[in-house]
Amino acid sequence: MRLQNEQVARLEDYAYQIRRLSLEMITCGQWGHPGGSLSMAEIMAVLYFQMMKVDPKNPDLEERDRFFLSKAHASPALYATLALKGFFPIDDLYRYCQIGGIEGHTDMRRTKGLESSGGSLGMGLSIAVGAAWGVRKRELSQSRIYCLIGDGESSSGNIWEAAMAAGHYHLDNLVAILDYNKVMAKGFVWDEMAIEPVREKWEAFGWDVVEVDGHDIQELYGAFYRARWVMPRGKPIMVIAHTVKGRGIDKTEFNYKWHTQHPSPQETDEMLRELSLRYGKPEQGYSRLEG
């Protein structure tokens, strides 16, 4: 199953906007994780604007799809996606990490559209497994549970306990996505805690596995389409998305220093001008640059 060219262009534009808004809100909040937010933009664009059944006007619809961000420090990309989808005004993004504004780690009690709150890494897949079990018990056969996990948190035992449970209970309504951007806070994943062979590990836990280029809209859509309509056969599905940490900006790509670092307004202006040109857009800098 392939998307039309105009559909691909539309989703690429959403990925651009997600990256742009992520950088702007991190700059406003003077805190955040740009690297992991930039790496997941296409994943979010395809899920929320092509694949998932969610309605901002009816966010509690029982038969909705549900998305859980396990790597919750990458909340800027999720917040940007939810705002673009219409769950709350885009202006709310500019109060990121400010008193009374949206939280650095996701807080479902305060922000519309969130299915869980974030904190310690490694917890999200366990929550998603519980949701998948609950949805199945309620016989909501059209609902799917999606969970985005990080490669750094994949060294956590919680992840593998959840993976074992999902395989044991044959939760084929669960789709996990690994944002495999290869970089953690202090360097490359394989230097901190090697997680390879990734595919074989998930298969050993009873999952069907698909590997894709995590920045290729067609490959992502094909994987999510198969996961929803073709592959469910008593196994949960893992989509390994090979991505680039800090994707879209030369100096942030595969650079661990941009795992946790907020750019100055001047740096953001330069980054956004580079990003706009990279996407073939008119050159546009930081919208809130003073002077």
Short mmCIF file of C-alpha atoms in Angstrom, two decimals:
data_model
loop_
_atom_site.label_atom_id
_atom_site.label_comp_id
_atom_site.label_asym_id
_atom_site.label_seq_id
_atom_site.Cartn_x
_atom_site.Cartn_y
_atom_site.Cartn_z
CA MET A 1 0.00 0.00 0.00
CA ARG A 2 1.50 3.31 -1.12
CA LEU A 3 0.56 6.92 -0.59
CA GLN A 4 -0.03 9.35 -3.43
CA ASN A 5 2.68 11.96 -4.05
CA GLU A 6 0.48 14.75 -2.69
CA GLN A 7 -0.12 12.75 0.49
CA VAL A 8 3.62 12.28 0.97
CA ALA A 9 4.19 16.01 0.45
CA ARG A 10 1.49 16.83 3.00
CA LEU A 11 3.04 14.54 5.61
CA GLU A 12 6.55 15.85 4.92
CA ASP A 13 5.20 19.35 5.54
CA TYR A 14 3.79 18.21 8.89
CA ALA A 15 7.19 16.74 9.78
CA TYR A 16 8.76 20.10 8.93
CA GLN A 17 6.28 21.94 11.12
CA ILE A 18 6.82 19.50 14.00
CA ARG A 19 10.57 20.10 13.84
CA ARG A 20 10.15 23.84 13.57
CA LEU A 21 7.72 24.13 16.48
CA SER A 22 9.84 21.79 18.62
CA LEU A 23 12.87 24.05 18.27
CA GLU A 24 10.84 27.18 18.91
CA MET A 25 9.25 25.88 22.09
CA ILE A 26 12.54 24.52 23.44
CA THR A 27 14.07 27.94 22.87
CA CYS A 28 11.18 29.70 24.62
CA GLY A 29 11.29 27.31 27.57
CA GLN A 30 15.09 27.41 27.76
CA TRP A 31 15.07 23.67 28.35
CA GLY A 32 14.41 20.53 26.39
CA HIS A 33 15.69 17.66 24.30
CA PRO A 34 16.02 18.76 20.67
CA GLY A 35 17.90 15.70 19.36
CA GLY A 36 15.24 13.12 20.18
CA SER A 37 12.41 15.47 19.23
CA LEU A 38 13.85 16.08 15.77
CA SER A 39 14.45 12.37 15.11
CA MET A 40 10.79 11.38 15.53
CA ALA A 41 9.04 13.99 13.35
CA GLU A 42 8.12 11.74 10.42
CA ILE A 43 6.89 9.02 12.77
CA MET A 44 4.52 11.47 14.43
CA ALA A 45 3.38 12.94 11.12
CA VAL A 46 2.43 9.57 9.63
CA LEU A 47 0.72 8.31 12.79
CA TYR A 48 -1.37 11.36 13.63
CA PHE A 49 -2.13 12.70 10.16
CA GLN A 50 -2.56 9.50 8.17
CA MET A 51 -2.95 6.41 10.33
CA MET A 52 -4.41 6.93 13.79
CA LYS A 53 -8.09 7.32 14.62
CA VAL A 54 -8.14 10.32 16.97
CA ASP A 55 -10.53 13.26 17.15
CA PRO A 56 -9.63 16.50 18.97
CA LYS A 57 -13.34 17.28 19.26
CA ASN A 58 -14.01 13.93 20.92
CA PRO A 59 -10.70 13.02 22.61
CA ASP A 60 -12.26 10.42 24.91
CA LEU A 61 -13.91 8.39 22.15
CA GLU A 62 -13.82 4.83 23.45
CA GLU A 63 -12.84 3.29 20.10
CA ARG A 64 -10.01 5.76 19.48
CA ASP A 65 -6.43 4.74 18.86
CA ARG A 66 -4.05 5.54 21.70
CA PHE A 67 -0.47 6.79 21.56
CA PHE A 68 2.01 6.50 24.42
CA LEU A 69 5.34 8.34 24.41
CA SER A 70 7.70 6.28 26.52
CA LYS A 71 10.68 8.55 25.74
CA ALA A 72 8.75 11.40 27.33
CA HIS A 73 11.70 13.80 27.38
CA ALA A 74 11.01 14.19 23.64
CA SER A 75 7.68 15.80 24.50
CA PRO A 76 8.19 18.86 22.24
CA ALA A 77 7.56 16.75 19.13
CA LEU A 78 4.40 15.25 20.65
CA TYR A 79 3.12 18.63 21.85
CA ALA A 80 3.75 20.13 18.42
CA THR A 81 1.86 17.24 16.82
CA LEU A 82 -1.12 17.59 19.16
CA ALA A 83 -1.29 21.34 18.57
CA LEU A 84 -1.16 20.90 14.79
CA LYS A 85 -3.89 18.26 15.08
CA GLY A 86 -6.09 20.75 16.95
CA PHE A 87 -6.05 19.45 20.52
CA PHE A 88 -5.00 22.86 21.84
CA PRO A 89 -3.85 26.22 20.38
CA ILE A 90 -0.38 26.44 18.88
CA ASP A 91 0.27 29.50 21.06
CA ASP A 92 0.25 27.17 24.09
CA LEU A 93 3.52 25.68 22.84
CA TYR A 94 5.33 28.89 23.62
CA ARG A 95 4.66 28.40 27.33
CA TYR A 96 6.62 25.14 27.39
CA CYS A 97 8.44 24.61 30.71
CA GLN A 98 7.06 27.85 32.11
CA ILE A 99 4.91 28.30 35.21
CA GLY A 100 1.34 27.43 34.30
CA GLY A 101 2.41 26.12 30.89
CA ILE A 102 2.81 22.65 29.44
CA GLU A 103 5.25 20.39 31.26
CA GLY A 104 8.70 19.28 30.17
CA HIS A 105 7.64 15.67 30.70
CA THR A 106 4.11 14.85 29.60
CA ASP A 107 1.32 15.30 32.16
CA MET A 108 -2.01 13.84 31.05
CA ARG A 109 -3.83 15.68 33.84
CA ARG A 110 -2.95 19.04 32.35
CA THR A 111 -2.66 18.62 28.59
CA LYS A 112 -5.45 17.54 26.28
CA GLY A 113 -4.66 14.65 23.95
CA LEU A 114 -2.16 12.84 26.17
CA GLU A 115 -2.84 9.23 27.14
CA SER A 116 -0.19 8.98 29.87
CA SER A 117 2.23 11.01 31.95
CA GLY A 118 6.00 10.71 31.61
CA GLY A 119 8.79 10.56 34.13
CA SER A 120 11.36 7.81 34.55
CA LEU A 121 12.27 6.23 31.23
CA GLY A 122 11.33 2.65 30.42
CA MET A 123 7.78 2.91 31.77
CA GLY A 124 5.79 3.65 28.62
CA LEU A 125 5.65 0.19 27.10
CA SER A 126 4.26 -1.27 30.33
CA ILE A 127 1.47 1.31 30.25
CA ALA A 128 0.80 0.54 26.60
CA VAL A 129 0.64 -3.20 27.31
CA GLY A 130 -1.98 -2.55 29.98
CA ALA A 131 -3.95 -0.36 27.57
CA ALA A 132 -3.79 -3.01 24.84
CA TRP A 133 -5.02 -5.64 27.28
CA GLY A 134 -7.84 -3.38 28.45
CA VAL A 135 -8.93 -2.49 24.93
CA ARG A 136 -9.04 -6.16 24.01
CA LYS A 137 -11.06 -7.06 27.11
CA ARG A 138 -13.59 -4.38 26.13
CA GLU A 139 -13.75 -5.92 22.66
CA LEU A 140 -12.76 -2.70 20.90
CA SER A 141 -11.47 -4.58 17.89
CA GLN A 142 -10.77 -1.51 15.75
CA SER A 143 -8.63 0.28 18.35
CA ARG A 144 -4.85 0.15 18.15
CA ILE A 145 -2.27 1.02 20.78
CA TYR A 146 0.93 2.72 19.65
CA CYS A 147 4.00 3.23 21.85
CA LEU A 148 7.16 5.08 20.84
CA ILE A 149 10.24 4.02 22.77
CA GLY A 150 13.84 5.21 22.70
CA ASP A 151 16.96 3.19 22.05
CA GLY A 152 18.59 4.53 25.22
CA GLU A 153 15.75 3.36 27.44
CA SER A 154 15.85 -0.02 25.71
CA SER A 155 18.57 -1.04 28.15
CA SER A 156 15.96 -0.79 30.92
CA GLY A 157 14.59 -4.01 32.35
CA ASN A 158 11.08 -2.55 32.39
CA ILE A 159 11.03 -2.53 28.60
CA TRP A 160 11.79 -6.22 28.36
CA GLU A 161 9.34 -7.22 31.08
CA ALA A 162 6.64 -5.42 29.10
CA ALA A 163 7.83 -6.99 25.84
CA MET A 164 7.64 -10.46 27.42
CA ALA A 165 4.11 -9.81 28.72
CA ALA A 166 2.88 -8.52 25.35
CA GLY A 167 4.22 -11.59 23.59
CA HIS A 168 2.81 -13.94 26.22
CA TYR A 169 -0.68 -12.44 25.96
CA HIS A 170 -0.59 -12.23 22.15
CA LEU A 171 -1.45 -8.52 22.09
CA ASP A 172 -1.68 -8.06 18.34
CA ASN A 173 -3.44 -4.71 18.80
CA LEU A 174 -0.17 -3.26 20.11
CA VAL A 175 2.36 -1.55 17.84
CA ALA A 176 5.63 -0.43 19.40
CA ILE A 177 7.98 1.86 17.49
CA LEU A 178 11.68 2.08 18.30
CA ASP A 179 13.15 5.50 17.51
CA TYR A 180 16.57 4.03 16.79
CA ASN A 181 18.58 7.23 16.48
CA LYS A 182 21.74 5.63 17.91
CA VAL A 183 22.67 8.47 20.30
CA MET A 184 22.17 8.96 24.05
CA ALA A 185 22.97 11.82 26.42
CA LYS A 186 26.69 11.01 26.63
CA GLY A 187 27.45 9.35 23.33
CA PHE A 188 26.50 6.49 21.05
CA VAL A 189 24.17 3.79 22.34
CA TRP A 190 26.66 0.97 21.70
CA ASP A 191 29.25 2.69 23.87
CA GLU A 192 26.87 3.14 26.80
CA MET A 193 24.94 -0.15 26.65
CA ALA A 194 24.77 -2.18 23.44
CA ILE A 195 21.24 -3.31 22.55
CA GLU A 196 22.01 -5.25 19.37
CA PRO A 197 20.86 -7.57 17.97
CA VAL A 198 17.63 -5.58 18.27
CA ARG A 199 15.46 -7.41 15.77
CA GLU A 200 16.35 -10.85 17.08
CA LYS A 201 15.66 -9.80 20.66
CA TRP A 202 12.12 -8.65 19.89
CA GLU A 203 11.42 -11.73 17.78
CA ALA A 204 12.63 -13.90 20.66
CA PHE A 205 10.04 -12.23 22.88
CA GLY A 206 7.27 -13.23 20.49
CA TRP A 207 6.91 -10.08 18.38
CA ASP A 208 6.61 -9.61 14.64
CA VAL A 209 9.25 -7.09 13.55
CA VAL A 210 9.48 -4.63 10.65
CA GLU A 211 12.53 -2.43 9.98
CA VAL A 212 12.21 0.87 8.12
CA ASP A 213 13.95 4.15 7.38
CA GLY A 214 12.34 6.29 10.06
CA HIS A 215 12.50 9.39 7.88
CA ASP A 216 10.91 7.82 4.79
CA ILE A 217 7.19 8.61 4.73
CA GLN A 218 6.32 5.77 2.36
CA GLU A 219 8.22 3.17 4.38
CA LEU A 220 6.66 4.32 7.64
CA TYR A 221 3.16 4.30 6.19
CA GLY A 222 3.72 0.86 4.68
CA ALA A 223 4.88 -0.51 8.03
CA PHE A 224 1.99 1.01 9.97
CA TYR A 225 -0.53 -0.13 7.34
CA ARG A 226 0.79 -3.69 7.54
CA ALA A 227 0.83 -3.53 11.34
CA ARG A 228 -2.82 -2.51 11.40
CA TRP A 229 -4.39 -4.51 8.60
CA VAL A 230 -2.06 -7.31 7.49
CA MET A 231 0.20 -8.53 10.29
CA PRO A 232 -2.08 -8.98 13.35
CA ARG A 233 -2.00 -12.74 13.88
CA GLY A 234 -1.58 -13.21 17.58
CA LYS A 235 1.66 -11.26 17.96
CA PRO A 236 2.42 -7.66 18.94
CA ILE A 237 4.30 -5.69 16.29
CA MET A 238 7.61 -3.84 16.63
CA VAL A 239 8.53 -1.24 14.01
CA ILE A 240 12.25 -0.51 14.21
CA ALA A 241 12.61 2.98 12.76
CA HIS A 242 16.22 3.79 11.89
CA THR A 243 16.51 7.53 12.45
CA VAL A 244 19.05 10.32 12.81
CA LYS A 245 19.40 12.09 16.14
CA GLY A 246 18.86 15.82 15.59
CA ARG A 247 17.59 15.27 12.03
CA GLY A 248 17.29 18.37 9.87
CA ILE A 249 20.09 20.55 11.27
CA ASP A 250 23.69 19.81 10.32
CA LYS A 251 25.26 20.60 13.68
CA THR A 252 22.71 18.62 15.70
CA GLU A 253 22.72 15.40 13.64
CA PHE A 254 24.27 12.46 15.53
CA ASN A 255 25.62 14.99 18.05
CA TYR A 256 25.13 13.88 21.65
CA LYS A 257 25.65 17.45 22.87
CA TRP A 258 22.19 18.26 21.49
CA HIS A 259 20.48 15.49 23.41
CA THR A 260 19.77 17.96 26.21
CA GLN A 261 20.59 21.51 25.25
CA HIS A 262 18.51 24.52 24.38
CA PRO A 263 19.75 26.80 21.61
CA SER A 264 19.94 30.55 22.05
CA PRO A 265 17.43 32.64 20.08
CA GLN A 266 20.19 33.49 17.62
CA GLU A 267 21.14 29.82 17.20
CA THR A 268 17.49 28.89 16.72
CA ASP A 269 17.13 31.57 14.06
CA GLU A 270 20.06 30.07 12.15
CA MET A 271 18.78 26.52 12.64
CA LEU A 272 15.29 27.33 11.40
CA ARG A 273 16.61 29.13 8.34
CA GLU A 274 18.68 26.05 7.53
CA LEU A 275 15.70 23.79 8.16
CA SER A 276 13.40 25.79 5.89
CA LEU A 277 15.91 25.72 3.03
CA ARG A 278 16.47 21.99 3.55
CA TYR A 279 12.75 21.42 3.04
CA GLY A 280 12.63 23.71 0.01
CA LYS A 281 10.64 26.33 1.90
CA PRO A 282 11.09 30.11 1.82
CA GLU A 283 13.86 31.01 4.26
CA GLN A 284 12.28 31.62 7.66
CA GLY A 285 14.01 32.15 10.99
CA TYR A 286 12.91 32.17 14.62
CA SER A 287 9.48 33.78 14.88
CA ARG A 288 10.20 35.27 18.31
CA LEU A 289 13.66 36.66 17.70
CA GLU A 290 13.88 40.15 19.13
CA GLY A 291 15.70 43.03 17.49
#
